[in-house]
């Protein structure tokens, strides 16, 4: 089976021009793949570059070398070399991303923040809102909060809005950056169930989970990022 | 959707010895929002004026795909053709609403005027369209007969947006659309613009020095310095992983609140 995601010899570093051109290598020769319906978890200590890898796959960080191949419907794009429009198109059809923190849009109600990606994909707004409500209810976000902008929500409430927004479209490749970090046990279980159902439907996951219980419940395989980390020269 | 809406090739504008912008090339596709960022004097407004045919570049070409699907050189068109384009297919939102509005006629007439310019004659229909647009941009419809001199800055800006969008333009140019407004008014306007751009599927080129505005509104971003485009790409890529020294400086200069 063609992998949904394949990284081939990817290298990433940062050059800090404001710090006298300080060169900070992150990973080198990073290669692994994720099959349809598989959940691969990135392992290793904090600061080793796990989030950076998710951001490279999403096209959010540029890559120094290597390929990041994402397959969908018999087409494959290399996120590492594709132009901005191709990456945007891949985000609209193929790649979903649940970040650690919700980037709050002023004045927009939680329900509409969740519904937005579905509406942007062409689903009628009222249907998108209905679907958003189903997810928010499932994630136990109190109904009185749906109409409010999440700026004042607690960390756990914001994270549930973020999870719902990420899952609403059912993209074939989902990138999860600690989606359960601020959730209680009941809501962690909801996220575990959502991931399990999506996997059964063929969705691939690449994720970061520090919570062992969640990791054990969802991971098919763990890729140890420390193997690809570049020791800092300084 | 398979052809770009606007293609600029090596736009250079010199003011005598001084460089406005130099060798800037870009393309914009239907429905796409491009932010042009940089500090004062970086040439972003000069570029915007060249792209929107308000200023003729010293060299370089701008091609625009008109509704018949033909990509035409803006500066090879007749003045009348360019004016027609500006009235129908384009919008231009100025930083100062007074530049884009007629301050001595009513709000309703400001919106209705663009419809009349494209040949709409039915008074009731025009008034109805104006009422709808005032509602859409959150200007009370009881203000339809007031002239914009009595409006606050934020209301004027929203009225200017309504005036520009009423004809269903395919491309809107915006020059610091949130500049000079209070932050709370800015947030409301940004939210409104985001919704309108998404619902109407129009393309936009937004000049701003505010990276937060670029992040919220744009798909792609171009960074200008000393008249040249120094970095471009997906908006979140440029902001989260800036490559050029100057872009790193800009991004690191944002105040975190």
CSV table of C-alpha atoms in Angstrom, one decimal:
chain,number,residue,atom,x,y,z
A,1,UNK,CA,0.0,0.0,0.0
A,2,UNK,CA,1.3,3.5,-0.8
A,3,UNK,CA,2.0,5.4,2.4
A,4,UNK,CA,-0.2,8.4,3.1
A,5,UNK,CA,2.9,10.3,4.3
A,6,UNK,CA,6.5,9.6,3.6
A,7,UNK,CA,9.5,11.6,4.7
A,8,UNK,CA,12.7,11.0,2.9
A,9,UNK,CA,16.0,12.2,4.2
A,10,UNK,CA,14.6,15.4,5.6
A,11,UNK,CA,16.9,18.0,7.2
A,12,UNK,CA,15.9,21.1,9.0
A,13,UNK,CA,17.8,23.9,10.7
A,14,UNK,CA,17.2,27.4,11.8
A,15,UNK,CA,19.6,30.3,11.0
A,16,UNK,CA,19.1,33.2,13.5
A,17,UNK,CA,20.3,36.3,11.7
A,18,UNK,CA,19.5,38.4,14.7
A,19,UNK,CA,21.9,36.3,16.7
A,20,UNK,CA,24.9,36.8,14.5
A,21,UNK,CA,23.9,34.0,12.0
A,22,UNK,CA,23.7,31.4,14.7
A,23,UNK,CA,22.9,28.0,13.1
A,24,UNK,CA,20.6,25.7,15.0
A,25,UNK,CA,20.3,22.3,13.4
A,26,UNK,CA,17.1,20.4,14.3
A,27,UNK,CA,16.9,17.1,12.5
A,28,UNK,CA,18.9,15.5,9.7
A,29,UNK,CA,18.3,12.5,7.5
A,30,UNK,CA,14.8,12.0,8.9
A,31,UNK,CA,12.9,9.2,7.1
A,32,UNK,CA,9.7,7.4,8.1
A,33,UNK,CA,6.3,6.8,6.7
A,34,UNK,CA,2.7,6.6,7.8
A,35,UNK,CA,0.3,4.2,6.2
A,36,UNK,CA,-3.5,4.8,5.7
A,37,UNK,CA,-5.3,4.0,8.9
A,38,UNK,CA,-2.1,4.1,10.9
A,39,UNK,CA,-1.2,6.3,13.9
A,40,UNK,CA,2.5,7.1,14.2
A,41,UNK,CA,3.6,8.9,17.4
A,42,UNK,CA,6.7,11.0,17.5
A,43,UNK,CA,8.7,10.2,20.7
A,44,UNK,CA,11.6,11.8,22.5
A,45,UNK,CA,12.2,14.5,25.0
A,46,UNK,CA,11.0,18.1,24.8
A,47,UNK,CA,13.0,20.3,22.5
A,48,UNK,CA,14.1,17.5,20.3
A,49,UNK,CA,12.1,18.8,17.3
A,50,UNK,CA,8.8,16.9,17.4
A,51,UNK,CA,6.6,19.9,16.8
A,52,UNK,CA,9.0,21.1,14.1
A,53,UNK,CA,8.4,17.9,12.2
A,54,UNK,CA,4.6,18.4,12.3
A,55,UNK,CA,5.1,21.9,11.1
A,56,UNK,CA,7.3,20.8,8.2
A,57,UNK,CA,4.6,18.3,7.1
A,58,UNK,CA,2.0,21.0,7.3
A,59,UNK,CA,4.2,23.3,5.2
A,60,UNK,CA,4.5,25.8,8.1
A,61,UNK,CA,8.2,25.4,8.4
A,62,UNK,CA,10.5,25.3,5.4
A,63,UNK,CA,12.8,22.3,4.9
A,64,UNK,CA,16.5,22.4,4.1
A,65,UNK,CA,16.7,19.1,2.2
A,66,UNK,CA,14.6,16.0,1.5
A,67,UNK,CA,11.1,15.2,0.5
A,68,UNK,CA,7.8,15.2,2.3
A,69,UNK,CA,5.4,13.2,0.2
A,70,UNK,CA,1.7,13.3,0.9
A,71,UNK,CA,-0.7,11.1,-1.1
A,72,UNK,CA,-4.4,11.6,-1.7
A,73,UNK,CA,-6.6,10.2,-4.4
A,74,UNK,CA,-3.7,9.0,-6.6
A,75,UNK,CA,-1.9,12.3,-6.5
A,76,UNK,CA,1.2,12.8,-4.5
A,77,UNK,CA,2.6,16.2,-3.5
A,78,UNK,CA,6.0,17.0,-2.1
A,79,UNK,CA,5.2,19.6,0.6
A,80,UNK,CA,8.9,20.3,0.9
A,81,UNK,CA,9.1,21.7,-2.6
A,82,UNK,CA,5.5,22.5,-3.5
A,83,UNK,CA,4.5,26.2,-4.1
A,84,UNK,CA,2.2,28.0,-1.6
A,85,UNK,CA,-0.9,27.3,-3.7
A,86,UNK,CA,-0.3,23.6,-3.8
A,87,UNK,CA,0.3,23.5,-0.1
A,88,UNK,CA,-2.9,25.4,0.6
A,89,UNK,CA,-4.8,23.0,-1.6
A,90,UNK,CA,-3.4,20.1,0.2
A,91,UNK,CA,-4.5,21.6,3.5
A,92,UNK,CA,-8.0,22.1,2.1
A,93,UNK,CA,-8.3,18.5,1.0
A,94,UNK,CA,-5.7,16.3,2.7
A,95,UNK,CA,-3.8,17.6,5.7
A,96,UNK,CA,-5.5,18.6,9.0
A,97,UNK,CA,-3.6,20.0,12.0
A,98,UNK,CA,-4.6,20.3,15.6
A,99,UNK,CA,-2.1,22.7,17.2
A,100,UNK,CA,-1.4,22.8,20.9
A,101,UNK,CA,-3.0,26.2,21.3
A,102,UNK,CA,-6.0,27.7,19.7
A,103,UNK,CA,-5.1,30.8,17.7
A,104,UNK,CA,-8.0,32.9,18.8
A,105,UNK,CA,-9.8,35.0,16.2
A,106,UNK,CA,-11.4,38.0,17.8
A,107,UNK,CA,-15.2,38.1,18.1
A,108,UNK,CA,-15.9,34.8,16.4
A,109,UNK,CA,-18.1,32.3,18.4
A,110,UNK,CA,-16.6,28.9,19.3
A,111,UNK,CA,-19.2,27.1,17.2
A,112,UNK,CA,-18.3,29.2,14.1
A,113,UNK,CA,-14.6,28.7,14.7
A,114,UNK,CA,-15.2,24.9,14.6
A,115,UNK,CA,-17.6,25.1,11.6
A,116,UNK,CA,-15.3,27.4,9.6
A,117,UNK,CA,-13.0,24.7,7.9
A,118,UNK,CA,-16.1,22.8,6.8
A,119,UNK,CA,-17.8,25.9,5.5
A,120,UNK,CA,-14.5,26.8,3.7
A,121,UNK,CA,-14.6,23.4,2.0
A,122,UNK,CA,-18.0,24.4,0.5
A,123,UNK,CA,-20.4,22.8,3.0
A,124,UNK,CA,-23.5,25.0,3.6
A,125,UNK,CA,-22.9,27.1,6.7
A,126,UNK,CA,-26.0,25.8,8.6
A,127,UNK,CA,-24.9,22.2,8.0
A,128,UNK,CA,-21.4,23.0,9.1
A,129,UNK,CA,-22.8,24.6,12.3
A,130,UNK,CA,-24.9,21.5,13.0
A,131,UNK,CA,-21.8,19.3,12.6
A,132,UNK,CA,-19.8,21.6,14.8
A,133,UNK,CA,-22.5,21.3,17.5
A,134,UNK,CA,-22.4,17.5,17.3
A,135,UNK,CA,-18.6,17.6,17.9
A,136,UNK,CA,-18.7,20.2,20.7
A,137,UNK,CA,-21.5,18.2,22.5
A,138,UNK,CA,-19.4,15.0,22.2
A,139,UNK,CA,-16.4,16.8,23.7
A,140,UNK,CA,-18.6,18.0,26.5
A,141,UNK,CA,-18.2,21.7,25.9
A,142,UNK,CA,-21.1,23.3,27.7
A,143,UNK,CA,-23.8,24.6,25.3
A,144,UNK,CA,-23.8,28.1,26.9
A,145,UNK,CA,-20.2,28.6,25.6
A,146,UNK,CA,-20.9,27.8,21.9
A,147,UNK,CA,-22.0,31.4,21.1
A,148,UNK,CA,-19.0,32.9,22.8
A,149,UNK,CA,-15.6,33.7,21.4
A,150,UNK,CA,-13.1,31.3,23.1
A,151,UNK,CA,-10.7,34.1,24.1
A,152,UNK,CA,-11.9,33.8,27.8
A,153,UNK,CA,-12.2,30.0,27.9
A,154,UNK,CA,-10.1,27.8,30.1
A,155,UNK,CA,-7.2,25.9,28.5
A,156,UNK,CA,-9.1,22.7,28.4
A,157,UNK,CA,-12.1,24.4,26.8
A,158,UNK,CA,-10.0,26.0,24.2
A,159,UNK,CA,-8.3,22.8,23.5
A,160,UNK,CA,-11.6,21.0,22.9
A,161,UNK,CA,-12.7,23.8,20.4
A,162,UNK,CA,-9.3,23.2,18.7
A,163,UNK,CA,-9.8,19.4,18.5
A,164,UNK,CA,-13.4,19.8,17.2
A,165,UNK,CA,-12.1,22.3,14.5
A,166,UNK,CA,-9.4,19.8,13.5
A,167,UNK,CA,-11.7,16.8,13.3
A,168,UNK,CA,-14.7,18.4,11.6
A,169,UNK,CA,-13.4,17.9,8.1
A,170,UNK,CA,-12.1,14.4,8.3
A,171,UNK,CA,-8.9,15.0,6.4
A,172,UNK,CA,-7.1,11.8,5.4
A,173,UNK,CA,-3.9,12.9,7.2
A,174,UNK,CA,-4.1,14.4,10.7
A,175,UNK,CA,-1.3,16.0,12.5
A,176,UNK,CA,-1.9,16.2,16.3
A,177,UNK,CA,0.3,18.3,18.6
A,178,UNK,CA,-0.6,17.2,22.2
A,179,UNK,CA,-4.3,17.4,21.6
A,180,UNK,CA,-5.1,16.1,25.1
A,181,UNK,CA,-2.5,18.0,27.2
A,182,UNK,CA,-5.1,20.1,29.1
A,183,UNK,CA,-8.0,17.6,29.1
A,184,UNK,CA,-9.5,15.7,31.9
A,185,UNK,CA,-9.8,11.9,31.8
A,186,UNK,CA,-13.3,11.8,30.3
A,187,UNK,CA,-12.4,14.2,27.5
A,188,UNK,CA,-9.1,12.4,26.9
A,189,UNK,CA,-11.2,9.3,26.3
A,190,UNK,CA,-13.4,11.2,23.8
A,191,UNK,CA,-10.3,12.2,21.8
A,192,UNK,CA,-9.0,8.6,21.9
A,193,UNK,CA,-12.4,7.4,20.6
A,194,UNK,CA,-12.4,10.1,17.8
A,195,UNK,CA,-8.9,9.0,16.7
A,196,UNK,CA,-9.9,5.3,16.8
A,197,UNK,CA,-13.0,5.8,14.7
A,198,UNK,CA,-11.0,7.9,12.2
A,199,UNK,CA,-8.3,5.3,12.0
A,200,UNK,CA,-10.9,2.6,11.3
A,201,UNK,CA,-12.1,4.8,8.4
A,202,UNK,CA,-8.6,5.0,7.0
A,203,UNK,CA,-7.4,8.3,8.4
A,204,UNK,CA,-3.6,8.5,9.1
A,205,UNK,CA,-2.3,10.2,12.1
A,206,UNK,CA,1.1,11.7,13.0
A,207,UNK,CA,1.0,12.9,16.6
A,208,UNK,CA,2.8,14.0,19.7
A,209,UNK,CA,1.4,12.7,23.0
A,210,UNK,CA,3.2,13.0,26.2
A,211,UNK,CA,0.4,11.3,28.1
A,212,UNK,CA,1.3,7.7,28.2
A,213,UNK,CA,-2.2,6.4,28.6
A,214,UNK,CA,-3.3,8.2,25.4
A,215,UNK,CA,-0.2,7.2,23.5
A,216,UNK,CA,-0.7,3.5,24.4
A,217,UNK,CA,-4.3,3.7,23.3
A,218,UNK,CA,-3.8,5.2,19.9
A,219,UNK,CA,-0.2,4.5,18.7
A,220,UNK,CA,0.6,1.8,16.2
A,221,UNK,CA,4.2,2.7,16.1
A,222,UNK,CA,6.6,5.2,17.8
A,223,UNK,CA,9.3,7.0,15.9
A,224,UNK,CA,12.1,8.1,18.2
A,225,UNK,CA,13.0,11.6,17.0
A,226,UNK,CA,16.2,11.5,19.1
A,227,UNK,CA,17.7,9.1,16.5
A,228,UNK,CA,17.5,11.9,13.9
A,229,UNK,CA,18.4,14.9,16.1
A,230,UNK,CA,21.5,16.8,15.3
A,231,UNK,CA,23.7,17.5,18.3
A,232,UNK,CA,24.2,21.3,18.6
A,233,UNK,CA,27.7,22.4,17.7
A,234,UNK,CA,28.0,24.8,20.6
B,1,UNK,CA,-9.5,28.8,-11.6
B,2,UNK,CA,-6.7,27.5,-13.7
B,3,UNK,CA,-5.4,30.9,-14.7
B,4,UNK,CA,-4.1,33.7,-12.5
B,5,UNK,CA,-6.2,36.8,-12.2
B,6,UNK,CA,-3.3,39.2,-12.1
B,7,UNK,CA,0.3,38.8,-13.1
B,8,UNK,CA,2.9,41.5,-12.4
B,9,UNK,CA,6.2,41.2,-14.1
B,10,UNK,CA,9.3,43.1,-12.9
B,11,UNK,CA,7.4,46.3,-11.8
B,12,UNK,CA,9.8,49.2,-11.2
B,13,UNK,CA,8.7,52.7,-10.3
B,14,UNK,CA,11.2,55.4,-10.0
B,15,UNK,CA,10.5,58.9,-8.6
B,16,UNK,CA,13.4,60.6,-10.3
B,17,UNK,CA,16.5,59.2,-8.7
B,18,UNK,CA,14.5,57.6,-5.8
B,19,UNK,CA,13.2,54.1,-6.0
B,20,UNK,CA,9.6,53.5,-5.2
B,21,UNK,CA,9.7,49.8,-6.0
B,22,UNK,CA,12.1,47.7,-8.0
B,23,UNK,CA,11.7,44.5,-10.0
B,24,UNK,CA,8.7,43.2,-8.1
B,25,UNK,CA,6.9,40.2,-9.7
B,26,UNK,CA,3.9,38.5,-8.3
B,27,UNK,CA,0.8,36.5,-9.4
B,28,UNK,CA,-2.6,36.4,-7.7
B,29,UNK,CA,-5.2,33.8,-8.3
B,30,UNK,CA,-9.0,34.0,-8.1
B,31,UNK,CA,-10.1,34.0,-4.5
B,32,UNK,CA,-6.6,34.4,-3.1
B,33,UNK,CA,-5.6,37.0,-0.5
B,34,UNK,CA,-2.1,38.3,-0.7
B,35,UNK,CA,-0.6,40.5,2.0
B,36,UNK,CA,2.2,42.9,1.2
B,37,UNK,CA,4.1,43.9,4.4
B,38,UNK,CA,7.0,46.1,5.2
B,39,UNK,CA,7.7,49.3,7.1
B,40,UNK,CA,6.9,52.8,6.0
B,41,UNK,CA,8.8,53.7,2.9
B,42,UNK,CA,9.4,50.1,1.8
B,43,UNK,CA,7.5,50.7,-1.4
B,44,UNK,CA,4.3,48.7,-0.7
B,45,UNK,CA,1.9,51.5,-1.4
B,46,UNK,CA,3.7,52.4,-4.6
B,47,UNK,CA,3.5,48.8,-5.7
B,48,UNK,CA,-0.2,48.7,-4.9
B,49,UNK,CA,-0.8,51.8,-6.9
B,50,UNK,CA,1.0,50.3,-9.9
B,51,UNK,CA,-0.9,47.0,-9.6
B,52,UNK,CA,-4.2,48.9,-9.5
B,53,UNK,CA,-3.4,51.1,-12.5
B,54,UNK,CA,-3.5,54.2,-10.4
B,55,UNK,CA,0.2,54.8,-11.1
B,56,UNK,CA,2.1,53.9,-14.3
B,57,UNK,CA,5.3,52.0,-13.5
B,58,UNK,CA,8.6,53.1,-15.0
B,59,UNK,CA,9.0,49.6,-16.4
B,60,UNK,CA,7.4,46.2,-16.1
B,61,UNK,CA,3.9,45.0,-17.0
B,62,UNK,CA,0.7,44.1,-15.1
B,63,UNK,CA,-1.7,41.7,-16.8
B,64,UNK,CA,-5.2,41.2,-15.6
B,65,UNK,CA,-7.7,38.5,-16.7
B,66,UNK,CA,-10.9,40.4,-17.5
B,67,UNK,CA,-14.2,38.6,-17.3
B,68,UNK,CA,-14.0,37.4,-20.8
B,69,UNK,CA,-11.0,35.4,-19.7
B,70,UNK,CA,-8.4,37.3,-21.7
B,71,UNK,CA,-5.3,38.4,-19.8
B,72,UNK,CA,-4.8,42.1,-20.8
B,73,UNK,CA,-1.9,44.5,-20.2
B,74,UNK,CA,-3.3,47.2,-17.9
B,75,UNK,CA,-1.2,50.0,-19.4
B,76,UNK,CA,-2.0,49.1,-23.0
B,77,UNK,CA,-5.7,49.6,-22.3
B,78,UNK,CA,-7.4,52.9,-22.9
B,79,UNK,CA,-8.2,55.1,-20.0
B,80,UNK,CA,-11.9,54.4,-20.5
B,81,UNK,CA,-11.3,50.7,-20.3
B,82,UNK,CA,-9.3,51.0,-17.1
B,83,UNK,CA,-12.0,53.2,-15.5
B,84,UNK,CA,-14.6,50.6,-16.4
B,85,UNK,CA,-12.5,48.0,-14.7
B,86,UNK,CA,-12.1,50.1,-11.6
B,87,UNK,CA,-15.8,50.7,-11.4
B,88,UNK,CA,-17.0,47.1,-12.0
B,89,UNK,CA,-14.4,44.4,-11.4
B,90,UNK,CA,-12.2,46.1,-8.8
B,91,UNK,CA,-12.5,47.8,-5.4
B,92,UNK,CA,-10.0,50.0,-3.7
B,93,UNK,CA,-10.1,50.5,0.0
B,94,UNK,CA,-8.0,53.5,1.2
B,95,UNK,CA,-6.5,53.8,4.6
B,96,UNK,CA,-8.3,57.2,5.0
B,97,UNK,CA,-12.0,56.6,4.2
B,98,UNK,CA,-12.4,60.2,3.2
B,99,UNK,CA,-10.3,59.4,0.1
B,100,UNK,CA,-12.6,56.6,-1.0
B,101,UNK,CA,-15.9,58.1,0.0
B,102,UNK,CA,-17.9,61.1,-1.2
B,103,UNK,CA,-18.1,62.9,2.1
B,104,UNK,CA,-21.0,65.2,1.2
B,105,UNK,CA,-23.5,62.7,-0.1
B,106,UNK,CA,-25.5,60.3,2.0
B,107,UNK,CA,-24.3,56.8,3.1
B,108,UNK,CA,-26.9,55.3,0.8
B,109,UNK,CA,-25.8,57.3,-2.1
B,110,UNK,CA,-22.2,56.4,-1.5
B,111,UNK,CA,-23.1,52.7,-1.9
B,112,UNK,CA,-25.6,53.3,-4.6
B,113,UNK,CA,-23.3,55.4,-6.8
B,114,UNK,CA,-21.2,52.4,-7.8
B,115,UNK,CA,-24.3,50.5,-8.8
B,116,UNK,CA,-25.5,53.4,-10.9
B,117,UNK,CA,-22.0,53.5,-12.5
B,118,UNK,CA,-22.5,50.0,-13.8
B,119,UNK,CA,-25.9,50.9,-15.3
B,120,UNK,CA,-28.4,50.1,-12.5
B,121,UNK,CA,-31.2,52.6,-12.7
B,122,UNK,CA,-34.1,51.3,-10.6
B,123,UNK,CA,-34.1,53.6,-7.5
B,124,UNK,CA,-35.9,51.1,-5.2
B,125,UNK,CA,-33.5,48.4,-6.1
B,126,UNK,CA,-30.5,50.5,-5.6
B,127,UNK,CA,-31.8,51.7,-2.2
B,128,UNK,CA,-32.5,48.1,-1.2
B,129,UNK,CA,-29.0,47.0,-2.2
B,130,UNK,CA,-27.5,49.9,-0.2
B,131,UNK,CA,-29.6,49.0,2.8
B,132,UNK,CA,-28.5,45.3,2.6
B,133,UNK,CA,-24.9,46.4,2.4
B,134,UNK,CA,-25.1,48.8,5.3
B,135,UNK,CA,-26.5,45.9,7.4
B,136,UNK,CA,-23.8,43.6,6.2
B,137,UNK,CA,-21.0,46.0,7.3
B,138,UNK,CA,-22.9,46.8,10.6
B,139,UNK,CA,-23.7,50.4,9.8
B,140,UNK,CA,-27.2,51.1,11.2
B,141,UNK,CA,-29.7,51.3,8.4
B,142,UNK,CA,-31.2,54.3,10.1
B,143,UNK,CA,-28.1,56.2,9.1
B,144,UNK,CA,-28.7,55.6,5.3
B,145,UNK,CA,-29.6,59.2,4.7
B,146,UNK,CA,-26.8,60.7,6.8
B,147,UNK,CA,-23.6,61.8,5.2
B,148,UNK,CA,-20.3,60.2,6.3
B,149,UNK,CA,-19.0,63.3,7.9
B,150,UNK,CA,-21.2,62.4,10.9
B,151,UNK,CA,-19.7,58.9,11.1
B,152,UNK,CA,-16.9,57.7,13.3
B,153,UNK,CA,-13.7,56.4,11.7
B,154,UNK,CA,-14.7,52.8,12.1
B,155,UNK,CA,-18.1,53.4,10.5
B,156,UNK,CA,-16.6,55.4,7.7
B,157,UNK,CA,-14.2,52.5,7.0
B,158,UNK,CA,-17.0,50.0,6.9
B,159,UNK,CA,-19.0,52.3,4.6
B,160,UNK,CA,-16.1,52.5,2.3
B,161,UNK,CA,-15.9,48.7,2.2
B,162,UNK,CA,-19.6,48.4,1.4
B,163,UNK,CA,-19.2,51.0,-1.4
B,164,UNK,CA,-16.4,48.9,-2.9
B,165,UNK,CA,-18.0,45.5,-2.5
B,166,UNK,CA,-21.6,46.3,-3.7
B,167,UNK,CA,-20.7,45.6,-7.3
B,168,UNK,CA,-19.3,42.2,-6.5
B,169,UNK,CA,-15.7,42.9,-7.6
B,170,UNK,CA,-13.4,40.0,-8.3
B,171,UNK,CA,-10.4,41.9,-6.9
B,172,UNK,CA,-10.1,44.4,-4.1
B,173,UNK,CA,-7.0,46.4,-3.3
B,174,UNK,CA,-6.6,47.5,0.3
B,175,UNK,CA,-4.1,50.0,1.6
B,176,UNK,CA,-3.8,49.7,5.4
B,177,UNK,CA,-7.5,49.1,5.8
B,178,UNK,CA,-7.3,49.0,9.6
B,179,UNK,CA,-4.7,51.7,10.0
B,180,UNK,CA,-5.7,54.6,12.2
B,181,UNK,CA,-8.5,52.7,14.0
B,182,UNK,CA,-8.8,51.8,17.6
B,183,UNK,CA,-7.8,48.2,18.3
B,184,UNK,CA,-11.4,47.2,19.2
B,185,UNK,CA,-12.7,48.7,16.0
B,186,UNK,CA,-9.8,47.0,14.1
B,187,UNK,CA,-10.8,43.6,15.4
B,188,UNK,CA,-14.4,44.1,14.4
B,189,UNK,CA,-13.3,45.3,10.9
B,190,UNK,CA,-10.9,42.4,10.5
B,191,UNK,CA,-13.6,39.9,11.4
B,192,UNK,CA,-15.9,41.5,8.9
B,193,UNK,CA,-13.3,41.5,6.2
B,194,UNK,CA,-12.5,37.9,6.9
B,195,UNK,CA,-16.1,36.9,6.5
B,196,UNK,CA,-16.7,38.9,3.4
B,197,UNK,CA,-13.6,37.6,1.6
B,198,UNK,CA,-14.5,34.0,2.4
B,199,UNK,CA,-18.2,34.4,1.5
B,200,UNK,CA,-17.7,36.4,-1.7
B,201,UNK,CA,-14.7,34.4,-2.9
B,202,UNK,CA,-13.0,37.6,-4.1
B,203,UNK,CA,-9.2,38.0,-4.4
B,204,UNK,CA,-7.5,40.8,-2.5
B,205,UNK,CA,-4.2,42.5,-2.2
B,206,UNK,CA,-3.8,44.0,1.2
B,207,UNK,CA,-0.9,46.4,2.0
B,208,UNK,CA,-0.3,46.5,5.8
B,209,UNK,CA,2.6,47.1,8.2
B,210,UNK,CA,0.6,45.0,10.8
B,211,UNK,CA,1.7,41.4,10.7
B,212,UNK,CA,-1.3,40.4,12.8
B,213,UNK,CA,-3.6,41.7,10.0
B,214,UNK,CA,-1.6,39.8,7.5
B,215,UNK,CA,-1.9,36.6,9.5
B,216,UNK,CA,-5.6,36.9,10.0
B,217,UNK,CA,-6.6,37.8,6.4
B,218,UNK,CA,-4.1,36.5,4.0
B,219,UNK,CA,-3.1,33.2,2.4
B,220,UNK,CA,0.2,34.4,1.0
B,221,UNK,CA,2.5,37.1,2.0
B,222,UNK,CA,5.2,39.2,0.5
B,223,UNK,CA,7.8,41.1,2.5
B,224,UNK,CA,9.2,44.4,1.0
B,225,UNK,CA,12.3,46.3,2.0
B,226,UNK,CA,13.8,49.3,0.2
B,227,UNK,CA,11.4,48.8,-2.8
B,228,UNK,CA,12.2,45.1,-3.4
B,229,UNK,CA,10.3,42.0,-2.5
B,230,UNK,CA,12.7,40.1,-0.3
B,231,UNK,CA,10.7,37.1,0.9
B,232,UNK,CA,7.4,35.5,0.0
B,233,UNK,CA,5.3,32.4,0.6
B,234,UNK,CA,2.5,31.0,2.7
B,235,UNK,CA,1.6,33.5,5.3
B,236,UNK,CA,2.1,31.2,8.3
B,237,UNK,CA,5.4,29.9,6.8
B,238,UNK,CA,6.8,33.4,6.4
B,239,UNK,CA,5.7,34.4,9.9
B,240,UNK,CA,6.6,31.2,11.7
B,241,UNK,CA,9.9,30.4,9.9
B,242,UNK,CA,11.2,33.6,8.4
B,243,UNK,CA,14.3,33.1,6.4
B,244,UNK,CA,15.6,36.6,5.6
B,245,UNK,CA,17.3,38.7,8.2
B,246,UNK,CA,14.9,41.6,7.7
B,247,UNK,CA,11.8,39.3,8.0
B,248,UNK,CA,13.3,37.9,11.2
B,249,UNK,CA,13.7,41.4,12.5
B,250,UNK,CA,10.1,42.3,11.6
B,251,UNK,CA,8.7,39.1,13.2
B,252,UNK,CA,10.8,39.4,16.3
B,253,UNK,CA,9.7,43.0,16.8
B,254,UNK,CA,6.0,42.2,17.3
B,255,UNK,CA,4.9,42.9,20.8
B,256,UNK,CA,3.4,39.9,22.5
B,257,UNK,CA,0.4,40.7,24.6
